[in-house]
Amino acid sequence: MKANGTGPGSISDDGSPVEFYLAMPAENEPGIIHGALGGSGSILELGSGAGRVTHPLLALGHTVTAVDASPDMLAHISGAETVCAPIGGLDLGRTFDAVVLASHLVNVPDPEERRGLLDTCRRHIGDGGQVLIEHNPASFFTAPTETVSRRGPLTIALRDISRPDHDTVSATMHYTIGDRHWTQSFTTRRFDPAELADAGLRHDRTLTDDGRWITARPA
């Protein structure tokens, strides 16, 4: 997903407002990841942000290495190793039980950037490891709709949708806490699990009914 953002306070390079993401709780992501591993393990979390998923994973007994390009995001993570770096080209020189690529990062429109993300995933799992990927399902591209959701004092709205082509959606997220407001405009492109093969991976399982979460293993 390619994005840019506006609003008060620190905003990461991908448009994510640090203050809002710090206030936003995890949803079902930790449970999905924990269930896929079948117990505690070592996790490389790519694009961790401010620890919304990191901290619940730690509480579930996992060892987490959190990677993000924003030092302002990583400053809010405690209890995990943090690495401030872009995902593409990352090489920590070791492998993990699982690599997590969530937040629809794999839907980045640029094919070379997407391949770089998947190469990083493959580089950091051994023969018995797995990659957990969250991507926008096919329904998002065939019939994208404006939505509004509320999570306590937080409001999240998806607006200004356009479809440059049948595989691509552009839109703007509107985030609100009280009288504070942020926008994050993004473009996302359909991901085909067949693309995993180019990075030496293969589709293993689909973890959710909507197809949003999948796992991949070494080919």
Coordinates of N, CA and C in Angstrom, one line a residue:
M1 N 0.8 -1.2 0.0 CA 0.0 0.0 0.0 C 0.9 1.2 0.0
K2 N 0.7 2.1 -0.9 CA 1.4 3.4 -1.0 C 0.5 4.5 -0.4
A3 N 1.1 5.3 0.5 CA 0.2 6.3 1.2 C 1.0 7.5 1.6
N4 N 0.2 8.6 1.9 CA 0.7 9.8 2.5 C -0.4 10.3 3.4
G5 N 0.0 11.2 4.4 CA -0.9 11.6 5.4 C -0.8 13.0 5.8
T6 N -1.8 13.5 6.5 CA -1.9 14.9 7.0 C -2.4 14.9 8.4
G7 N -2.1 15.9 9.2 CA -2.7 16.0 10.5 C -1.7 16.4 11.6
P8 N -2.1 16.6 12.8 CA -1.2 17.0 13.9 C -0.2 16.0 14.3
G9 N 0.9 16.4 14.9 CA 1.9 15.5 15.4 C 2.7 14.8 14.4
S10 N 3.4 13.8 14.8 CA 4.3 13.0 14.0 C 3.5 12.1 13.0
I11 N 3.9 12.1 11.8 CA 3.3 11.2 10.8 C 4.4 10.5 10.1
S12 N 4.3 9.2 10.0 CA 5.4 8.4 9.4 C 5.4 8.5 7.9
D13 N 6.4 8.0 7.3 CA 6.6 8.2 5.8 C 5.5 7.6 5.0
D14 N 4.8 6.6 5.6 CA 3.7 5.9 4.8 C 2.3 6.6 5.1
G15 N 2.4 7.7 5.9 CA 1.2 8.5 6.1 C 0.5 8.1 7.4
S16 N 1.0 7.2 8.2 CA 0.4 6.8 9.5 C 0.6 7.8 10.6
P17 N -0.5 8.3 11.2 CA -0.4 9.3 12.3 C 0.0 8.5 13.6
V18 N 1.1 8.9 14.2 CA 1.6 8.2 15.3 C 0.6 8.2 16.5
E19 N 0.1 9.4 16.8 CA -0.8 9.5 17.9 C -2.1 8.7 17.8
F20 N -2.6 8.6 16.6 CA -3.8 7.8 16.4 C -3.5 6.3 16.5
Y21 N -2.4 5.9 15.9 CA -2.1 4.4 15.9 C -1.7 4.0 17.3
L22 N -1.1 4.9 18.1 CA -0.8 4.6 19.5 C -2.1 4.4 20.3
A23 N -3.2 5.1 19.9 CA -4.4 5.0 20.7 C -5.3 3.8 20.2
M24 N -5.0 3.3 19.0 CA -5.9 2.3 18.4 C -5.5 0.9 18.9
P25 N -6.5 0.2 19.5 CA -6.2 -1.1 20.0 C -6.1 -2.2 18.9
A26 N -5.5 -3.3 19.2 CA -5.5 -4.4 18.3 C -6.9 -5.0 18.2
E27 N -7.1 -5.6 17.0 CA -8.4 -6.3 16.9 C -8.1 -7.8 17.0
N28 N -8.4 -8.6 15.9 CA -8.2 -10.0 16.0 C -6.8 -10.5 15.5
E29 N -5.9 -9.5 15.2 CA -4.6 -9.9 14.6 C -3.8 -10.8 15.5
P30 N -3.7 -10.4 16.8 CA -2.8 -11.3 17.7 C -3.4 -12.7 17.8
G31 N -4.7 -12.8 17.9 CA -5.3 -14.2 18.0 C -5.0 -15.0 16.7
I32 N -5.1 -14.4 15.5 CA -4.9 -15.1 14.3 C -3.4 -15.5 14.2
I33 N -2.5 -14.6 14.6 CA -1.1 -15.0 14.5 C -0.8 -16.1 15.5
H34 N -1.3 -15.9 16.7 CA -1.0 -16.9 17.8 C -1.6 -18.3 17.4
G35 N -2.8 -18.3 16.9 CA -3.4 -19.6 16.4 C -2.6 -20.2 15.3
A36 N -2.1 -19.4 14.4 CA -1.3 -20.0 13.3 C 0.0 -20.7 13.7
L37 N 0.6 -20.1 14.8 CA 1.8 -20.7 15.3 C 1.6 -21.9 16.2
G38 N 0.4 -22.0 16.7 CA 0.1 -23.1 17.6 C 0.8 -23.1 18.9
G39 N 1.2 -21.9 19.4 CA 2.0 -21.8 20.6 C 3.0 -20.7 20.5
S40 N 3.7 -20.4 21.5 CA 4.7 -19.3 21.5 C 5.8 -19.6 20.6
G41 N 6.4 -18.6 20.0 CA 7.6 -18.7 19.1 C 8.2 -17.4 18.9
S42 N 9.2 -17.4 18.0 CA 9.9 -16.1 17.7 C 9.3 -15.5 16.4
I43 N 9.0 -14.3 16.5 CA 8.3 -13.6 15.4 C 9.0 -12.3 15.0
L44 N 9.2 -12.2 13.7 CA 9.7 -11.0 13.1 C 8.5 -10.2 12.6
E45 N 8.1 -9.1 13.2 CA 7.0 -8.3 12.8 C 7.4 -7.1 11.9
L46 N 7.1 -7.2 10.7 CA 7.5 -6.2 9.7 C 6.4 -5.1 9.6
G47 N 6.8 -3.8 9.8 CA 5.8 -2.8 9.8 C 5.0 -2.7 11.1
S48 N 5.7 -2.8 12.2 CA 5.1 -2.9 13.6 C 4.4 -1.7 14.0
G49 N 4.7 -0.5 13.5 CA 4.1 0.7 14.0 C 4.5 0.9 15.5
A50 N 3.5 1.4 16.2 CA 3.7 1.7 17.6 C 3.5 0.6 18.6
G51 N 3.3 -0.6 18.1 CA 3.2 -1.8 18.9 C 1.8 -2.3 19.2
R52 N 0.9 -1.8 18.3 CA -0.6 -2.2 18.5 C -0.7 -3.7 18.5
V53 N 0.0 -4.5 17.7 CA 0.0 -5.9 17.7 C 1.1 -6.5 18.5
T54 N 2.2 -5.8 18.5 CA 3.4 -6.3 19.2 C 3.2 -6.6 20.7
H55 N 2.6 -5.7 21.4 CA 2.4 -5.9 22.8 C 1.4 -7.0 23.2
P56 N 0.3 -7.2 22.5 CA -0.5 -8.4 22.7 C 0.3 -9.7 22.4
L57 N 1.1 -9.7 21.3 CA 1.9 -10.9 21.0 C 2.9 -11.2 22.1
L58 N 3.5 -10.2 22.7 CA 4.4 -10.4 23.8 C 3.6 -11.0 25.0
A59 N 2.4 -10.5 25.3 CA 1.6 -11.0 26.4 C 1.2 -12.5 26.2
L60 N 1.1 -12.9 24.9 CA 0.8 -14.3 24.6 C 2.0 -15.2 24.7
G61 N 3.2 -14.7 25.0 CA 4.4 -15.5 25.2 C 5.3 -15.5 24.1
H62 N 5.1 -14.8 23.0 CA 6.0 -14.8 21.9 C 7.2 -13.8 22.1
T63 N 8.3 -14.1 21.5 CA 9.5 -13.2 21.4 C 9.3 -12.5 20.1
V64 N 9.3 -11.2 20.1 CA 9.0 -10.4 19.0 C 10.2 -9.4 18.6
T65 N 10.6 -9.4 17.4 CA 11.5 -8.4 16.9 C 10.6 -7.5 16.0
A66 N 10.5 -6.2 16.4 CA 9.6 -5.3 15.7 C 10.4 -4.4 14.7
V67 N 10.0 -4.3 13.5 CA 10.7 -3.5 12.5 C 9.8 -2.5 12.0
D68 N 10.3 -1.2 11.9 CA 9.5 -0.1 11.3 C 10.5 0.9 10.9
A69 N 10.1 1.7 9.9 CA 10.9 2.7 9.4 C 10.8 4.0 10.1
S70 N 9.8 4.1 11.1 CA 9.6 5.3 11.8 C 10.1 5.2 13.2
P71 N 11.1 6.0 13.6 CA 11.6 6.0 15.0 C 10.6 6.5 16.0
D72 N 9.7 7.3 15.5 CA 8.6 7.8 16.4 C 7.7 6.7 16.8
M73 N 7.4 5.9 15.8 CA 6.5 4.7 16.1 C 7.2 3.8 17.1
L74 N 8.5 3.4 16.8 CA 9.2 2.4 17.6 C 9.4 2.9 19.0
A75 N 9.5 4.2 19.2 CA 9.7 4.7 20.6 C 8.7 4.3 21.6
H76 N 7.5 3.9 21.1 CA 6.4 3.5 22.0 C 6.4 2.0 22.3
I77 N 7.3 1.2 21.7 CA 7.3 -0.2 21.9 C 8.3 -0.6 23.1
S78 N 7.8 -1.4 24.0 CA 8.6 -1.9 25.1 C 8.5 -3.4 25.2
G79 N 9.6 -4.0 25.6 CA 9.6 -5.5 25.8 C 10.0 -6.3 24.6
A80 N 10.2 -5.6 23.5 CA 10.6 -6.3 22.2 C 11.9 -5.6 21.6
E81 N 12.6 -6.4 20.9 CA 13.7 -5.9 20.2 C 13.2 -5.0 19.1
T82 N 13.7 -3.8 18.8 CA 13.2 -3.0 17.8 C 14.3 -2.7 16.8
V83 N 13.9 -2.6 15.5 CA 14.9 -2.3 14.4 C 14.2 -1.2 13.6
C84 N 14.9 -0.1 13.5 CA 14.4 1.0 12.7 C 15.1 0.9 11.3
A85 N 14.3 0.5 10.3 CA 14.8 0.2 8.9 C 13.6 0.0 8.0
P86 N 13.8 0.3 6.7 CA 12.8 -0.1 5.7 C 12.7 -1.6 5.7
I87 N 11.6 -2.1 5.2 CA 11.4 -3.6 5.1 C 12.2 -4.2 3.9
G88 N 12.1 -3.5 2.8 CA 12.8 -4.0 1.6 C 14.3 -4.0 1.8
G89 N 14.9 -5.1 1.5 CA 16.4 -5.2 1.7 C 16.9 -5.5 3.1
L90 N 15.9 -5.6 4.0 CA 16.3 -5.9 5.4 C 17.0 -7.3 5.5
D91 N 18.1 -7.4 6.2 CA 18.7 -8.7 6.4 C 19.3 -8.7 7.8
L92 N 18.7 -9.4 8.8 CA 19.1 -9.4 10.1 C 20.1 -10.6 10.4
G93 N 20.3 -11.4 9.4 CA 21.2 -12.5 9.5 C 20.8 -13.7 10.4
R94 N 19.5 -13.8 10.6 CA 19.0 -14.9 11.4 C 17.5 -15.1 10.9
T95 N 17.0 -16.3 11.3 CA 15.6 -16.7 10.9 C 14.7 -16.7 12.2
F96 N 13.4 -16.8 11.9 CA 12.4 -16.8 12.9 C 11.4 -17.9 12.7
D97 N 10.6 -18.2 13.7 CA 9.6 -19.2 13.5 C 8.5 -18.6 12.6
A98 N 8.3 -17.3 12.6 CA 7.3 -16.7 11.8 C 7.7 -15.3 11.5
V99 N 7.3 -14.9 10.3 CA 7.4 -13.5 9.8 C 6.0 -13.0 9.6
V100 N 5.7 -11.8 10.1 CA 4.4 -11.2 10.0 C 4.5 -10.0 9.1
L101 N 3.7 -10.0 8.0 CA 3.6 -8.8 7.1 C 2.1 -8.5 7.1
A102 N 1.7 -7.6 8.0 CA 0.3 -7.3 8.1 C 0.0 -5.9 7.5
S103 N -1.2 -5.3 7.9 CA -1.6 -4.0 7.5 C -1.7 -3.8 6.0
H104 N -1.9 -4.9 5.2 CA -2.0 -4.8 3.8 C -0.8 -4.2 3.1
L105 N 0.4 -4.3 3.7 CA 1.6 -3.8 3.1 C 1.9 -4.5 1.8
V106 N 1.6 -5.7 1.7 CA 1.9 -6.5 0.5 C 1.1 -5.9 -0.7
N107 N 0.1 -5.1 -0.5 CA -0.7 -4.6 -1.6 C -0.1 -3.3 -2.2
V108 N 1.1 -3.1 -1.9 CA 1.8 -1.9 -2.5 C 1.7 -2.0 -4.0
P109 N 1.4 -0.9 -4.7 CA 1.2 -1.0 -6.2 C 2.5 -1.4 -7.0
D110 N 3.7 -0.9 -6.5 CA 4.9 -1.1 -7.2 C 5.3 -2.6 -7.1
P111 N 5.4 -3.3 -8.3 CA 5.8 -4.7 -8.2 C 7.2 -5.0 -7.7
E112 N 8.1 -4.1 -7.9 CA 9.5 -4.3 -7.4 C 9.5 -4.1 -5.9
E113 N 8.8 -3.2 -5.4 CA 8.7 -3.0 -4.0 C 8.0 -4.2 -3.3
R114 N 7.0 -4.7 -3.9 CA 6.3 -5.8 -3.4 C 7.2 -7.0 -3.3
R115 N 7.9 -7.2 -4.4 CA 8.9 -8.4 -4.4 C 9.9 -8.2 -3.3
G116 N 10.4 -7.0 -3.1 CA 11.3 -6.7 -2.0 C 10.8 -7.1 -0.7
L117 N 9.5 -6.8 -0.4 CA 8.9 -7.2 0.9 C 8.9 -8.7 1.0
L118 N 8.5 -9.4 0.0 CA 8.4 -10.9 0.0 C 9.8 -11.5 0.1
D119 N 10.7 -10.9 -0.5 CA 12.1 -11.4 -0.4 C 12.6 -11.3 1.0
T120 N 12.3 -10.2 1.7 CA 12.6 -10.1 3.1 C 12.0 -11.1 4.0
C121 N 10.7 -11.4 3.7 CA 10.0 -12.4 4.4 C 10.7 -13.8 4.3
R122 N 11.0 -14.1 3.1 CA 11.7 -15.4 2.8 C 13.0 -15.5 3.4
R123 N 13.8 -14.4 3.4 CA 15.1 -14.4 4.0 C 15.2 -14.7 5.5
H124 N 14.0 -14.4 6.1 CA 14.0 -14.5 7.6 C 13.3 -15.7 8.1
I125 N 12.9 -16.7 7.3 CA 12.4 -17.9 7.8 C 13.2 -19.1 7.3
G126 N 13.3 -20.1 8.2 CA 14.0 -21.3 7.9 C 13.1 -22.3 7.2
D127 N 13.5 -23.5 6.9 CA 12.7 -24.5 6.2 C 11.4 -24.8 6.9
G128 N 11.3 -24.7 8.3 CA 10.1 -25.0 9.0 C 9.3 -23.7 9.4
G129 N 9.8 -22.6 8.9 CA 9.1 -21.3 9.3 C 7.9 -21.0 8.4
Q130 N 7.2 -20.0 8.8 CA 6.0 -19.5 8.0 C 5.9 -18.0 7.9
V131 N 5.3 -17.5 6.9 CA 5.0 -16.1 6.7 C 3.5 -15.9 6.8
L132 N 3.1 -15.0 7.7 CA 1.7 -14.6 7.8 C 1.5 -13.3 7.1
I133 N 0.6 -13.3 6.1 CA 0.4 -12.1 5.3 C -1.1 -11.6 5.4
E134 N -1.3 -10.4 5.7 CA -2.6 -9.8 5.6 C -2.7 -8.9 4.3
H135 N -3.7 -9.3 3.5 CA -3.9 -8.5 2.3 C -5.3 -8.2 2.0
N136 N -5.6 -7.2 1.2 CA -7.0 -6.8 0.9 C -7.5 -7.9 0.0
P137 N -8.7 -8.5 0.4 CA -9.3 -9.6 -0.4 C -9.9 -9.1 -1.7
A138 N -10.2 -10.0 -2.6 CA -10.7 -9.7 -3.9 C -11.9 -8.8 -3.9
S139 N -12.8 -9.0 -2.9 CA -14.0 -8.3 -2.8 C -13.8 -6.8 -2.6
F140 N -12.6 -6.4 -2.0 CA -12.3 -5.0 -1.8 C -12.1 -4.3 -3.2
F141 N -11.6 -5.0 -4.1 CA -11.3 -4.4 -5.4 C -12.5 -4.5 -6.4
T142 N -13.4 -5.5 -6.2 CA -14.6 -5.6 -7.1 C -15.7 -4.6 -6.6
A143 N -15.8 -4.4 -5.3 CA -16.9 -3.5 -4.9 C -16.5 -2.7 -3.6
P144 N -15.5 -1.8 -3.8 CA -15.1 -1.0 -2.6 C -16.2 -0.1 -2.2
T145 N -16.4 0.1 -0.9 CA -17.5 0.9 -0.4 C -17.0 1.8 0.7
E146 N -17.6 3.0 0.8 CA -17.2 3.9 2.0 C -17.8 3.3 3.3
T147 N -17.0 3.4 4.3 CA -17.4 2.8 5.6 C -17.0 3.8 6.7
V148 N -17.7 3.7 7.9 CA -17.4 4.4 9.1 C -17.4 3.4 10.2
S149 N -16.4 3.4 11.1 CA -16.4 2.5 12.3 C -15.9 3.3 13.5
R150 N -16.4 2.9 14.6 CA -16.0 3.6 15.9 C -15.5 2.6 16.9
R151 N -14.4 2.9 17.5 CA -13.8 2.1 18.5 C -13.5 2.9 19.7
G152 N -14.5 3.0 20.6 CA -14.4 3.9 21.8 C -14.4 5.3 21.3
P153 N -13.4 6.1 21.7 CA -13.3 7.5 21.2 C -12.8 7.7 19.8
L154 N -12.4 6.6 19.1 CA -11.8 6.7 17.8 C -12.8 6.5 16.7
T155 N -12.7 7.3 15.7 CA -13.5 7.1 14.5 C -12.6 6.9 13.3
I156 N -13.0 5.9 12.5 CA -12.2 5.6 11.3 C -13.2 5.5 10.1
A157 N -12.9 6.4 9.1 CA -13.8 6.4 7.9 C -13.0 6.2 6.7
L158 N -13.5 5.4 5.8 CA -12.9 5.2 4.4 C -13.8 6.0 3.4
R159 N -13.1 6.9 2.7 CA -13.8 7.8 1.8 C -13.0 8.1 0.5
D160 N -13.6 8.8 -0.4 CA -13.0 9.3 -1.6 C -12.4 8.2 -2.4
I161 N -13.2 7.1 -2.6 CA -12.7 5.9 -3.3 C -12.7 6.1 -4.8
S162 N -11.7 5.7 -5.5 CA -11.6 5.6 -6.9 C -11.0 4.3 -7.4
R163 N -11.2 3.9 -8.6 CA -10.6 2.7 -9.1 C -9.9 3.0 -10.4
P164 N -8.6 3.3 -10.4 CA -7.8 3.6 -11.6 C -7.9 2.4 -12.6
D165 N -8.0 1.2 -12.1 CA -8.2 0.0 -12.9 C -8.8 -1.1 -12.1
H166 N -9.2 -2.2 -12.7 CA -9.9 -3.2 -11.9 C -9.1 -3.9 -10.8
D167 N -7.8 -3.7 -10.8 CA -6.9 -4.3 -9.8 C -6.4 -3.3 -8.8
T168 N -6.8 -2.0 -8.9 CA -6.3 -0.9 -8.1 C -7.4 -0.1 -7.5
V169 N -7.2 0.3 -6.2 CA -8.1 1.2 -5.5 C -7.3 2.3 -4.9
S170 N -7.8 3.5 -5.0 CA -7.3 4.6 -4.3 C -8.4 5.2 -3.4
A171 N -8.0 5.6 -2.2 CA -9.0 6.1 -1.2 C -8.3 6.9 -0.1
T172 N -9.1 7.5 0.8 CA -8.5 8.2 1.9 C -9.2 7.7 3.2
M173 N -8.3 7.4 4.2 CA -8.8 7.1 5.5 C -8.8 8.4 6.3
H174 N -9.9 8.6 7.0 CA -10.1 9.8 7.9 C -10.1 9.2 9.4
Y175 N -9.2 9.7 10.2 CA -9.1 9.3 11.6 C -9.4 10.4 12.5
T176 N -10.2 10.2 13.5 CA -10.6 11.2 14.4 C -10.5 10.8 15.9
I177 N -10.0 11.6 16.7 CA -10.1 11.4 18.2 C -10.5 12.8 18.7
G178 N -11.7 12.9 19.2 CA -12.2 14.2 19.7 C -12.2 15.2 18.6
D179 N -11.4 16.3 18.8 CA -11.3 17.4 17.8 C -10.1 17.3 17.0
R180 N -9.4 16.2 17.1 CA -8.1 16.0 16.3 C -8.4 15.0 15.1
H181 N -7.9 15.5 14.0 CA -8.3 14.8 12.7 C -7.1 14.6 11.9
W182 N -7.0 13.4 11.3 CA -5.9 13.0 10.4 C -6.5 12.4 9.1
T183 N -5.7 12.5 8.0 CA -6.1 11.8 6.8 C -4.9 10.9 6.4
Q184 N -5.2 9.8 5.7 CA -4.1 9.0 5.1 C -4.6 8.5 3.8
S185 N -4.1 9.1 2.7 CA -4.5 8.7 1.4 C -3.6 7.6 0.9
F186 N -4.2 6.6 0.2 CA -3.4 5.5 -0.2 C -3.9 4.9 -1.5
T187 N -3.0 4.2 -2.2 CA -3.3 3.4 -3.3 C -2.9 1.9 -3.1
T188 N -3.8 1.0 -3.3 CA -3.6 -0.4 -3.0 C -3.9 -1.2 -4.3
R189 N -3.1 -2.3 -4.5 CA -3.2 -3.1 -5.7 C -3.4 -4.6 -5.3
R190 N -4.3 -5.2 -6.0 CA -4.6 -6.6 -5.7 C -3.4 -7.5 -5.7
F191 N -3.3 -8.4 -4.7 CA -2.2 -9.3 -4.5 C -2.7 -10.7 -4.9
D192 N -1.9 -11.4 -5.7 CA -2.2 -12.7 -6.2 C -1.2 -13.6 -5.4
P193 N -1.6 -14.6 -4.6 CA -0.7 -15.5 -3.9 C 0.3 -16.2 -4.9
A194 N -0.1 -16.3 -6.1 CA 0.9 -16.9 -7.1 C 2.2 -16.1 -7.1
E195 N 2.2 -14.9 -6.8 CA 3.4 -14.0 -6.8 C 4.4 -14.5 -5.7
L196 N 3.9 -15.3 -4.8 CA 4.9 -15.8 -3.7 C 6.0 -16.6 -4.3
A197 N 5.7 -17.3 -5.4 CA 6.7 -18.2 -6.0 C 8.0 -17.4 -6.4
D198 N 7.8 -16.2 -6.9 CA 9.0 -15.4 -7.3 C 10.0 -15.2 -6.1
A199 N 9.4 -15.3 -4.9 CA 10.3 -15.0 -3.7 C 10.7 -16.4 -3.1
G200 N 10.4 -17.5 -3.7 CA 10.7 -18.8 -3.1 C 9.8 -19.2 -2.1
L201 N 8.5 -18.8 -2.2 CA 7.5 -19.1 -1.2 C 6.3 -19.8 -1.9
R202 N 5.5 -20.4 -1.1 CA 4.2 -21.0 -1.7 C 3.1 -20.8 -0.7
H203 N 1.9 -20.6 -1.3 CA 0.7 -20.4 -0.4 C 0.5 -21.7 0.4
D204 N 0.3 -21.6 1.7 CA 0.1 -22.7 2.5 C -1.4 -22.8 3.0
R205 N -1.9 -21.8 3.7 CA -3.2 -21.9 4.3 C -3.9 -20.5 4.2
T206 N -5.2 -20.5 4.2 CA -6.0 -19.3 4.3 C -6.6 -19.3 5.7
L207 N -6.3 -18.3 6.5 CA -6.6 -18.3 7.9 C -8.0 -17.7 8.3
T208 N -8.5 -16.9 7.4 CA -9.8 -16.3 7.7 C -10.8 -16.5 6.6
D209 N -12.1 -16.4 7.0 CA -13.1 -16.7 6.0 C -13.1 -15.7 4.9
D210 N -12.7 -14.5 5.2 CA -12.7 -13.5 4.1 C -11.5 -13.5 3.2
G211 N -10.6 -14.4 3.5 CA -9.4 -14.6 2.7 C -8.3 -13.5 3.0
R212 N -8.5 -12.7 4.0 CA -7.6 -11.6 4.2 C -6.3 -12.0 4.8
W213 N -6.2 -13.1 5.6 CA -5.0 -13.6 6.2 C -4.6 -14.9 5.5
I214 N -3.4 -15.0 5.1 CA -2.9 -16.3 4.5 C -1.5 -16.6 5.1
T215 N -1.1 -17.8 5.0 CA 0.3 -18.2 5.4 C 1.0 -18.7 4.2
A216 N 2.3 -18.5 4.2 CA 3.2 -19.0 3.1 C 4.4 -19.7 3.8
R217 N 4.9 -20.7 3.1 CA 6.0 -21.5 3.5 C 7.1 -21.5 2.4
P218 N 8.3 -21.9 2.7 CA 9.3 -22.0 1.7 C 8.9 -23.0 0.6
A219 N 9.1 -22.6 -0.6 CA 8.7 -23.5 -1.8 C 9.6 -24.7 -1.9

